[in-house]
Amino acid sequence: MRNESSHGSRSRERVVENVYRRRTKDGSAVYEVQFRDVDGRQRLQRLDARSERAAVREARSVLAQRDGGDRVVAADLTLCELAERDYWPMLEGLADAGRRSRRGVELYKNCWRLYIADALGDLRLGQIDAATLSTWMQSLRARGLSESTIYGALLVVRAIYRLALRRGLVARTPLDGLDPAELPRPKRGGAGRVLTEQELAALVRHASDYYRPVVTALAFTGLRTSEVLGLRWQDVDFVEGELHVRFQLSRDTKERPAELVAPKTRASERVVPLWPAVERMLVDLLAAEQRQGRGRDTDFVFCTRRGTPLAHRNVARRGVGAAGEGAGLGWLTPHDLRRSFCSLAARRGVDPVAAAELTGHSLAVWATSYARSYGRDQRREARERLLDHGFGAVDPDECADTLLTREPSETLDE
């Protein structure tokens, strides 16, 4: 169906109720449907039909859509106007309530500013169709952007149109018209590192005294940095040997100091076991904190000498990164430690459902984005385990009988 027509009524003739035929300069017939949309405005919509019968059928479809409460003609808003009026305020409100991370909102805004605003921002909602999005994605690929970056940009466009659909501003989203083959395909799991148990232990040993407690927690719990930094002593249960993840610490910015906010997802609010290395570290840390007059239930577990929570950036660079360099493992990030926890759980045969629960992810995300292979060593382990159950094994007695009964090979006469 074409965009809304702007032609006057003098050049039109009525075919049936609501359906009109108009002659163009070259004498061809163009069919239009006239109706009142759900917003109360009178509309004149050009149809794709080329015959009177097809025009009537298409007009009935349009009117049925209108009668079902769906807007037929998109609201007279640009994508930028909708984002500024409805979408960004909604995200900010969710962030204030702790249902969205501040960092995630900033990532969406940066993505909009860098890849979307100039190309699509000034177009009206009804002007953006699947062909427009396809051309836009082709331009991003021509700039050399990765599939992951294009995928993130398309997520923002998808989210804005989803809101427009819920608000009744559009009848459908243009993303529905994209062919699956042209959609971005980001690599799953990324190219991060995975460490063995021995490498994780070496990392902890080479951490500085100041950052060793938090590096130990990151290495042996599988928690996110924000979750570790958001722990308070009331979240540590030495009796049951468990950690309760109830909050996460937001990043400190110029506009807003770090604060405790709700976990990233519902699955993120969980209970994880205390491993012996973590428990011993926490016992020693609590004793040291109490000598400094801290260590109360509401005090942060990992804090500065002034009692304020550690900064994300310092933990990543001065804690994990420096320890990795000191241990000869190269530069590491806290996310490498989380990925290693997931991968070791898979390698050591932990139940996948339990492993996903420990990391606060769904089973699908845990399996596709976090659990990674250790290569040759893990393939050898898999081979030995299958051989232990007789898979692909050869019976020695059967092999000997085969050798005895094998007929001698014939020789050629010279």
PDB file of N, CA and C in Angstrom, residues 188-258:
ATOM      1  N   ARG A 188      28.742 -15.039  18.339  1.00  0.00           N
ATOM      2  CA  ARG A 188      28.348 -15.386  19.690  1.00  0.00           C
ATOM      3  C   ARG A 188      29.583 -15.678  20.533  1.00  0.00           C
ATOM      4  N   GLY A 189      29.576 -15.159  21.751  1.00  0.00           N
ATOM      5  CA  GLY A 189      30.631 -15.509  22.690  1.00  0.00           C
ATOM      6  C   GLY A 189      31.859 -14.626  22.635  1.00  0.00           C
ATOM      7  N   GLY A 190      32.063 -13.932  21.520  1.00  0.00           N
ATOM      8  CA  GLY A 190      33.206 -13.050  21.420  1.00  0.00           C
ATOM      9  C   GLY A 190      34.520 -13.811  21.388  1.00  0.00           C
ATOM     10  N   ALA A 191      35.613 -13.096  21.579  1.00  0.00           N
ATOM     11  CA  ALA A 191      36.940 -13.687  21.484  1.00  0.00           C
ATOM     12  C   ALA A 191      37.682 -13.579  22.806  1.00  0.00           C
ATOM     13  N   GLY A 192      36.959 -13.612  23.916  1.00  0.00           N
ATOM     14  CA  GLY A 192      37.573 -13.453  25.223  1.00  0.00           C
ATOM     15  C   GLY A 192      38.363 -14.681  25.656  1.00  0.00           C
ATOM     16  N   ARG A 193      39.109 -14.515  26.739  1.00  0.00           N
ATOM     17  CA  ARG A 193      39.947 -15.570  27.262  1.00  0.00           C
ATOM     18  C   ARG A 193      39.172 -16.466  28.208  1.00  0.00           C
ATOM     19  N   VAL A 194      39.651 -17.701  28.359  1.00  0.00           N
ATOM     20  CA  VAL A 194      39.178 -18.601  29.405  1.00  0.00           C
ATOM     21  C   VAL A 194      40.403 -19.148  30.120  1.00  0.00           C
ATOM     22  N   LEU A 195      40.337 -19.184  31.443  1.00  0.00           N
ATOM     23  CA  LEU A 195      41.460 -19.598  32.269  1.00  0.00           C
ATOM     24  C   LEU A 195      41.167 -20.925  32.944  1.00  0.00           C
ATOM     25  N   THR A 196      42.223 -21.675  33.219  1.00  0.00           N
ATOM     26  CA  THR A 196      42.101 -22.926  33.971  1.00  0.00           C
ATOM     27  C   THR A 196      42.099 -22.616  35.462  1.00  0.00           C
ATOM     28  N   GLU A 197      41.872 -23.661  36.269  1.00  0.00           N
ATOM     29  CA  GLU A 197      41.894 -23.485  37.720  1.00  0.00           C
ATOM     30  C   GLU A 197      43.263 -23.006  38.190  1.00  0.00           C
ATOM     31  N   GLN A 198      44.331 -23.558  37.606  1.00  0.00           N
ATOM     32  CA  GLN A 198      45.681 -23.170  38.004  1.00  0.00           C
ATOM     33  C   GLN A 198      45.969 -21.714  37.631  1.00  0.00           C
ATOM     34  N   GLU A 199      45.491 -21.277  36.484  1.00  0.00           N
ATOM     35  CA  GLU A 199      45.712 -19.894  36.060  1.00  0.00           C
ATOM     36  C   GLU A 199      44.933 -18.912  36.930  1.00  0.00           C
ATOM     37  N   LEU A 200      43.732 -19.294  37.337  1.00  0.00           N
ATOM     38  CA  LEU A 200      42.960 -18.431  38.232  1.00  0.00           C
ATOM     39  C   LEU A 200      43.653 -18.295  39.584  1.00  0.00           C
ATOM     40  N   ALA A 201      44.197 -19.407  40.088  1.00  0.00           N
ATOM     41  CA  ALA A 201      44.921 -19.348  41.356  1.00  0.00           C
ATOM     42  C   ALA A 201      46.162 -18.466  41.241  1.00  0.00           C
ATOM     43  N   ALA A 202      46.875 -18.559  40.107  1.00  0.00           N
ATOM     44  CA  ALA A 202      48.047 -17.710  39.896  1.00  0.00           C
ATOM     45  C   ALA A 202      47.657 -16.244  39.811  1.00  0.00           C
ATOM     46  N   LEU A 203      46.534 -15.971  39.177  1.00  0.00           N
ATOM     47  CA  LEU A 203      46.050 -14.595  39.078  1.00  0.00           C
ATOM     48  C   LEU A 203      45.826 -14.007  40.462  1.00  0.00           C
ATOM     49  N   VAL A 204      45.185 -14.764  41.344  1.00  0.00           N
ATOM     50  CA  VAL A 204      44.905 -14.278  42.694  1.00  0.00           C
ATOM     51  C   VAL A 204      46.209 -14.039  43.458  1.00  0.00           C
ATOM     52  N   ARG A 205      47.169 -14.935  43.313  1.00  0.00           N
ATOM     53  CA  ARG A 205      48.440 -14.787  44.033  1.00  0.00           C
ATOM     54  C   ARG A 205      49.187 -13.530  43.613  1.00  0.00           C
ATOM     55  N   HIS A 206      49.066 -13.143  42.346  1.00  0.00           N
ATOM     56  CA  HIS A 206      49.815 -11.998  41.846  1.00  0.00           C
ATOM     57  C   HIS A 206      49.038 -10.688  41.951  1.00  0.00           C
ATOM     58  N   ALA A 207      47.846 -10.722  42.516  1.00  0.00           N
ATOM     59  CA  ALA A 207      47.106  -9.481  42.739  1.00  0.00           C
ATOM     60  C   ALA A 207      47.736  -8.721  43.910  1.00  0.00           C
ATOM     61  N   SER A 208      47.652  -7.409  43.879  1.00  0.00           N
ATOM     62  CA  SER A 208      48.185  -6.605  44.989  1.00  0.00           C
ATOM     63  C   SER A 208      47.370  -6.871  46.244  1.00  0.00           C
ATOM     64  N   ASP A 209      47.984  -6.597  47.390  1.00  0.00           N
ATOM     65  CA  ASP A 209      47.291  -6.831  48.660  1.00  0.00           C
ATOM     66  C   ASP A 209      45.978  -6.055  48.725  1.00  0.00           C
ATOM     67  N   TYR A 210      45.980  -4.858  48.156  1.00  0.00           N
ATOM     68  CA  TYR A 210      44.796  -4.002  48.225  1.00  0.00           C
ATOM     69  C   TYR A 210      43.639  -4.578  47.420  1.00  0.00           C
ATOM     70  N   TYR A 211      43.945  -5.162  46.241  1.00  0.00           N
ATOM     71  CA  TYR A 211      42.889  -5.647  45.357  1.00  0.00           C
ATOM     72  C   TYR A 211      42.715  -7.167  45.392  1.00  0.00           C
ATOM     73  N   ARG A 212      43.555  -7.884  46.160  1.00  0.00           N
ATOM     74  CA  ARG A 212      43.443  -9.341  46.153  1.00  0.00           C
ATOM     75  C   ARG A 212      42.072  -9.842  46.621  1.00  0.00           C
ATOM     76  N   PRO A 213      41.453  -9.260  47.651  1.00  0.00           N
ATOM     77  CA  PRO A 213      40.125  -9.762  48.047  1.00  0.00           C
ATOM     78  C   PRO A 213      39.086  -9.693  46.927  1.00  0.00           C
ATOM     79  N   VAL A 214      39.009  -8.553  46.231  1.00  0.00           N
ATOM     80  CA  VAL A 214      37.990  -8.433  45.191  1.00  0.00           C
ATOM     81  C   VAL A 214      38.349  -9.282  43.976  1.00  0.00           C
ATOM     82  N   VAL A 215      39.641  -9.440  43.670  1.00  0.00           N
ATOM     83  CA  VAL A 215      40.046 -10.310  42.568  1.00  0.00           C
ATOM     84  C   VAL A 215      39.701 -11.758  42.894  1.00  0.00           C
ATOM     85  N   THR A 216      39.876 -12.151  44.151  1.00  0.00           N
ATOM     86  CA  THR A 216      39.505 -13.514  44.571  1.00  0.00           C
ATOM     87  C   THR A 216      38.017 -13.760  44.370  1.00  0.00           C
ATOM     88  N   ALA A 217      37.201 -12.789  44.760  1.00  0.00           N
ATOM     89  CA  ALA A 217      35.751 -12.943  44.595  1.00  0.00           C
ATOM     90  C   ALA A 217      35.372 -13.034  43.120  1.00  0.00           C
ATOM     91  N   LEU A 218      35.964 -12.210  42.285  1.00  0.00           N
ATOM     92  CA  LEU A 218      35.658 -12.239  40.859  1.00  0.00           C
ATOM     93  C   LEU A 218      36.105 -13.551  40.224  1.00  0.00           C
ATOM     94  N   ALA A 219      37.241 -14.089  40.679  1.00  0.00           N
ATOM     95  CA  ALA A 219      37.785 -15.295  40.069  1.00  0.00           C
ATOM     96  C   ALA A 219      36.997 -16.542  40.436  1.00  0.00           C
ATOM     97  N   PHE A 220      36.433 -16.583  41.649  1.00  0.00           N
ATOM     98  CA  PHE A 220      35.868 -17.842  42.141  1.00  0.00           C
ATOM     99  C   PHE A 220      34.374 -17.787  42.464  1.00  0.00           C
ATOM    100  N   THR A 221      33.663 -16.774  41.987  1.00  0.00           N
ATOM    101  CA  THR A 221      32.209 -16.740  42.204  1.00  0.00           C
ATOM    102  C   THR A 221      31.415 -16.665  40.911  1.00  0.00           C
ATOM    103  N   GLY A 222      32.027 -16.169  39.827  1.00  0.00           N
ATOM    104  CA  GLY A 222      31.292 -15.999  38.581  1.00  0.00           C
ATOM    105  C   GLY A 222      30.378 -14.791  38.586  1.00  0.00           C
ATOM    106  N   LEU A 223      30.487 -13.923  39.598  1.00  0.00           N
ATOM    107  CA  LEU A 223      29.632 -12.741  39.677  1.00  0.00           C
ATOM    108  C   LEU A 223      30.134 -11.644  38.742  1.00  0.00           C
ATOM    109  N   ARG A 224      29.229 -10.768  38.345  1.00  0.00           N
ATOM    110  CA  ARG A 224      29.594  -9.569  37.608  1.00  0.00           C
ATOM    111  C   ARG A 224      30.324  -8.614  38.549  1.00  0.00           C
ATOM    112  N   THR A 225      31.120  -7.711  37.958  1.00  0.00           N
ATOM    113  CA  THR A 225      31.832  -6.733  38.781  1.00  0.00           C
ATOM    114  C   THR A 225      30.861  -5.905  39.606  1.00  0.00           C
ATOM    115  N   SER A 226      29.768  -5.469  38.985  1.00  0.00           N
ATOM    116  CA  SER A 226      28.780  -4.649  39.700  1.00  0.00           C
ATOM    117  C   SER A 226      28.145  -5.416  40.852  1.00  0.00           C
ATOM    118  N   GLU A 227      27.990  -6.732  40.699  1.00  0.00           N
ATOM    119  CA  GLU A 227      27.396  -7.544  41.763  1.00  0.00           C
ATOM    120  C   GLU A 227      28.363  -7.745  42.911  1.00  0.00           C
ATOM    121  N   VAL A 228      29.641  -7.956  42.595  1.00  0.00           N
ATOM    122  CA  VAL A 228      30.646  -8.105  43.648  1.00  0.00           C
ATOM    123  C   VAL A 228      30.775  -6.811  44.439  1.00  0.00           C
ATOM    124  N   LEU A 229      30.857  -5.687  43.739  1.00  0.00           N
ATOM    125  CA  LEU A 229      31.013  -4.405  44.416  1.00  0.00           C
ATOM    126  C   LEU A 229      29.759  -3.992  45.172  1.00  0.00           C
ATOM    127  N   GLY A 230      28.621  -4.564  44.831  1.00  0.00           N
ATOM    128  CA  GLY A 230      27.377  -4.252  45.527  1.00  0.00           C
ATOM    129  C   GLY A 230      27.124  -5.101  46.754  1.00  0.00           C
ATOM    130  N   LEU A 231      28.029  -6.033  47.058  1.00  0.00           N
ATOM    131  CA  LEU A 231      27.846  -6.899  48.231  1.00  0.00           C
ATOM    132  C   LEU A 231      28.063  -6.107  49.519  1.00  0.00           C
ATOM    133  N   ARG A 232      27.195  -6.350  50.492  1.00  0.00           N
ATOM    134  CA  ARG A 232      27.377  -5.835  51.836  1.00  0.00           C
ATOM    135  C   ARG A 232      27.500  -7.032  52.784  1.00  0.00           C
ATOM    136  N   TRP A 233      27.978  -6.775  53.973  1.00  0.00           N
ATOM    137  CA  TRP A 233      28.248  -7.901  54.870  1.00  0.00           C
ATOM    138  C   TRP A 233      26.987  -8.668  55.227  1.00  0.00           C
ATOM    139  N   GLN A 234      25.838  -8.016  55.158  1.00  0.00           N
ATOM    140  CA  GLN A 234      24.591  -8.732  55.434  1.00  0.00           C
ATOM    141  C   GLN A 234      24.250  -9.725  54.323  1.00  0.00           C
ATOM    142  N   ASP A 235      24.943  -9.628  53.193  1.00  0.00           N
ATOM    143  CA  ASP A 235      24.727 -10.566  52.089  1.00  0.00           C
ATOM    144  C   ASP A 235      25.610 -11.803  52.195  1.00  0.00           C
ATOM    145  N   VAL A 236      26.510 -11.825  53.174  1.00  0.00           N
ATOM    146  CA  VAL A 236      27.428 -12.949  53.352  1.00  0.00           C
ATOM    147  C   VAL A 236      26.902 -13.837  54.478  1.00  0.00           C
ATOM    148  N   ASP A 237      26.632 -15.094  54.171  1.00  0.00           N
ATOM    149  CA  ASP A 237      26.122 -16.056  55.155  1.00  0.00           C
ATOM    150  C   ASP A 237      27.216 -17.091  55.416  1.00  0.00           C
ATOM    151  N   PHE A 238      27.987 -16.870  56.501  1.00  0.00           N
ATOM    152  CA  PHE A 238      29.064 -17.794  56.820  1.00  0.00           C
ATOM    153  C   PHE A 238      28.523 -19.123  57.355  1.00  0.00           C
ATOM    154  N   VAL A 239      27.330 -19.108  57.932  1.00  0.00           N
ATOM    155  CA  VAL A 239      26.764 -20.332  58.498  1.00  0.00           C
ATOM    156  C   VAL A 239      26.401 -21.315  57.393  1.00  0.00           C
ATOM    157  N   GLU A 240      25.661 -20.837  56.398  1.00  0.00           N
ATOM    158  CA  GLU A 240      25.249 -21.691  55.287  1.00  0.00           C
ATOM    159  C   GLU A 240      26.293 -21.756  54.185  1.00  0.00           C
ATOM    160  N   GLY A 241      27.306 -20.890  54.259  1.00  0.00           N
ATOM    161  CA  GLY A 241      28.321 -20.875  53.215  1.00  0.00           C
ATOM    162  C   GLY A 241      27.789 -20.368  51.889  1.00  0.00           C
ATOM    163  N   GLU A 242      27.096 -19.211  51.913  1.00  0.00           N
ATOM    164  CA  GLU A 242      26.451 -18.691  50.703  1.00  0.00           C
ATOM    165  C   GLU A 242      26.604 -17.174  50.607  1.00  0.00           C
ATOM    166  N   LEU A 243      26.531 -16.695  49.385  1.00  0.00           N
ATOM    167  CA  LEU A 243      26.465 -15.266  49.100  1.00  0.00           C
ATOM    168  C   LEU A 243      25.100 -14.956  48.499  1.00  0.00           C
ATOM    169  N   HIS A 244      24.466 -13.896  48.974  1.00  0.00           N
ATOM    170  CA  HIS A 244      23.159 -13.498  48.461  1.00  0.00           C
ATOM    171  C   HIS A 244      23.332 -12.268  47.572  1.00  0.00           C
ATOM    172  N   VAL A 245      23.021 -12.417  46.297  1.00  0.00           N
ATOM    173  CA  VAL A 245      23.125 -11.301  45.353  1.00  0.00           C
ATOM    174  C   VAL A 245      21.769 -10.603  45.314  1.00  0.00           C
ATOM    175  N   ARG A 246      21.704  -9.442  45.967  1.00  0.00           N
ATOM    176  CA  ARG A 246      20.444  -8.701  46.048  1.00  0.00           C
ATOM    177  C   ARG A 246      20.488  -7.378  45.280  1.00  0.00           C
ATOM    178  N   PHE A 247      21.687  -6.810  45.148  1.00  0.00           N
ATOM    179  CA  PHE A 247      21.833  -5.519  44.475  1.00  0.00           C
ATOM    180  C   PHE A 247      23.092  -5.556  43.613  1.00  0.00           C
ATOM    181  N   GLN A 248      23.252  -4.519  42.823  1.00  0.00           N
ATOM    182  CA  GLN A 248      24.497  -4.278  42.114  1.00  0.00           C
ATOM    183  C   GLN A 248      24.850  -2.805  42.254  1.00  0.00           C
ATOM    184  N   LEU A 249      26.139  -2.508  42.128  1.00  0.00           N
ATOM    185  CA  LEU A 249      26.595  -1.128  42.277  1.00  0.00           C
ATOM    186  C   LEU A 249      26.707  -0.485  40.896  1.00  0.00           C
ATOM    187  N   SER A 250      26.015   0.633  40.713  1.00  0.00           N
ATOM    188  CA  SER A 250      26.080   1.340  39.432  1.00  0.00           C
ATOM    189  C   SER A 250      27.443   2.021  39.296  1.00  0.00           C
ATOM    190  N   ARG A 251      27.777   2.400  38.081  1.00  0.00           N
ATOM    191  CA  ARG A 251      29.040   3.100  37.839  1.00  0.00           C
ATOM    192  C   ARG A 251      28.938   4.563  38.249  1.00  0.00           C
ATOM    193  N   ASP A 252      30.032   5.063  38.760  1.00  0.00           N
ATOM    194  CA  ASP A 252      30.106   6.461  39.154  1.00  0.00           C
ATOM    195  C   ASP A 252      30.281   7.332  37.909  1.00  0.00           C
ATOM    196  N   THR A 253      29.463   8.354  37.737  1.00  0.00           N
ATOM    197  CA  THR A 253      29.561   9.275  36.614  1.00  0.00           C
ATOM    198  C   THR A 253      29.629  10.706  37.132  1.00  0.00           C
ATOM    199  N   LYS A 254      29.875  11.657  36.222  1.00  0.00           N
ATOM    200  CA  LYS A 254      29.929  13.055  36.620  1.00  0.00           C
ATOM    201  C   LYS A 254      28.576  13.536  37.129  1.00  0.00           C
ATOM    202  N   GLU A 255      27.516  13.010  36.545  1.00  0.00           N
ATOM    203  CA  GLU A 255      26.171  13.459  36.911  1.00  0.00           C
ATOM    204  C   GLU A 255      25.612  12.727  38.129  1.00  0.00           C
ATOM    205  N   ARG A 256      26.085  11.515  38.375  1.00  0.00           N
ATOM    206  CA  ARG A 256      25.453  10.700  39.411  1.00  0.00           C
ATOM    207  C   ARG A 256      26.513   9.822  40.082  1.00  0.00           C
ATOM    208  N   PRO A 257      26.577   9.833  41.423  1.00  0.00           N
ATOM    209  CA  PRO A 257      27.532   8.952  42.104  1.00  0.00           C
ATOM    210  C   PRO A 257      27.074   7.504  42.051  1.00  0.00           C
ATOM    211  N   ALA A 258      27.987   6.599  42.354  1.00  0.00           N
ATOM    212  CA  ALA A 258      27.639   5.173  42.390  1.00  0.00           C
ATOM    213  C   ALA A 258      26.597   4.920  43.469  1.00  0.00           C
TER     214      ALA A 258
END
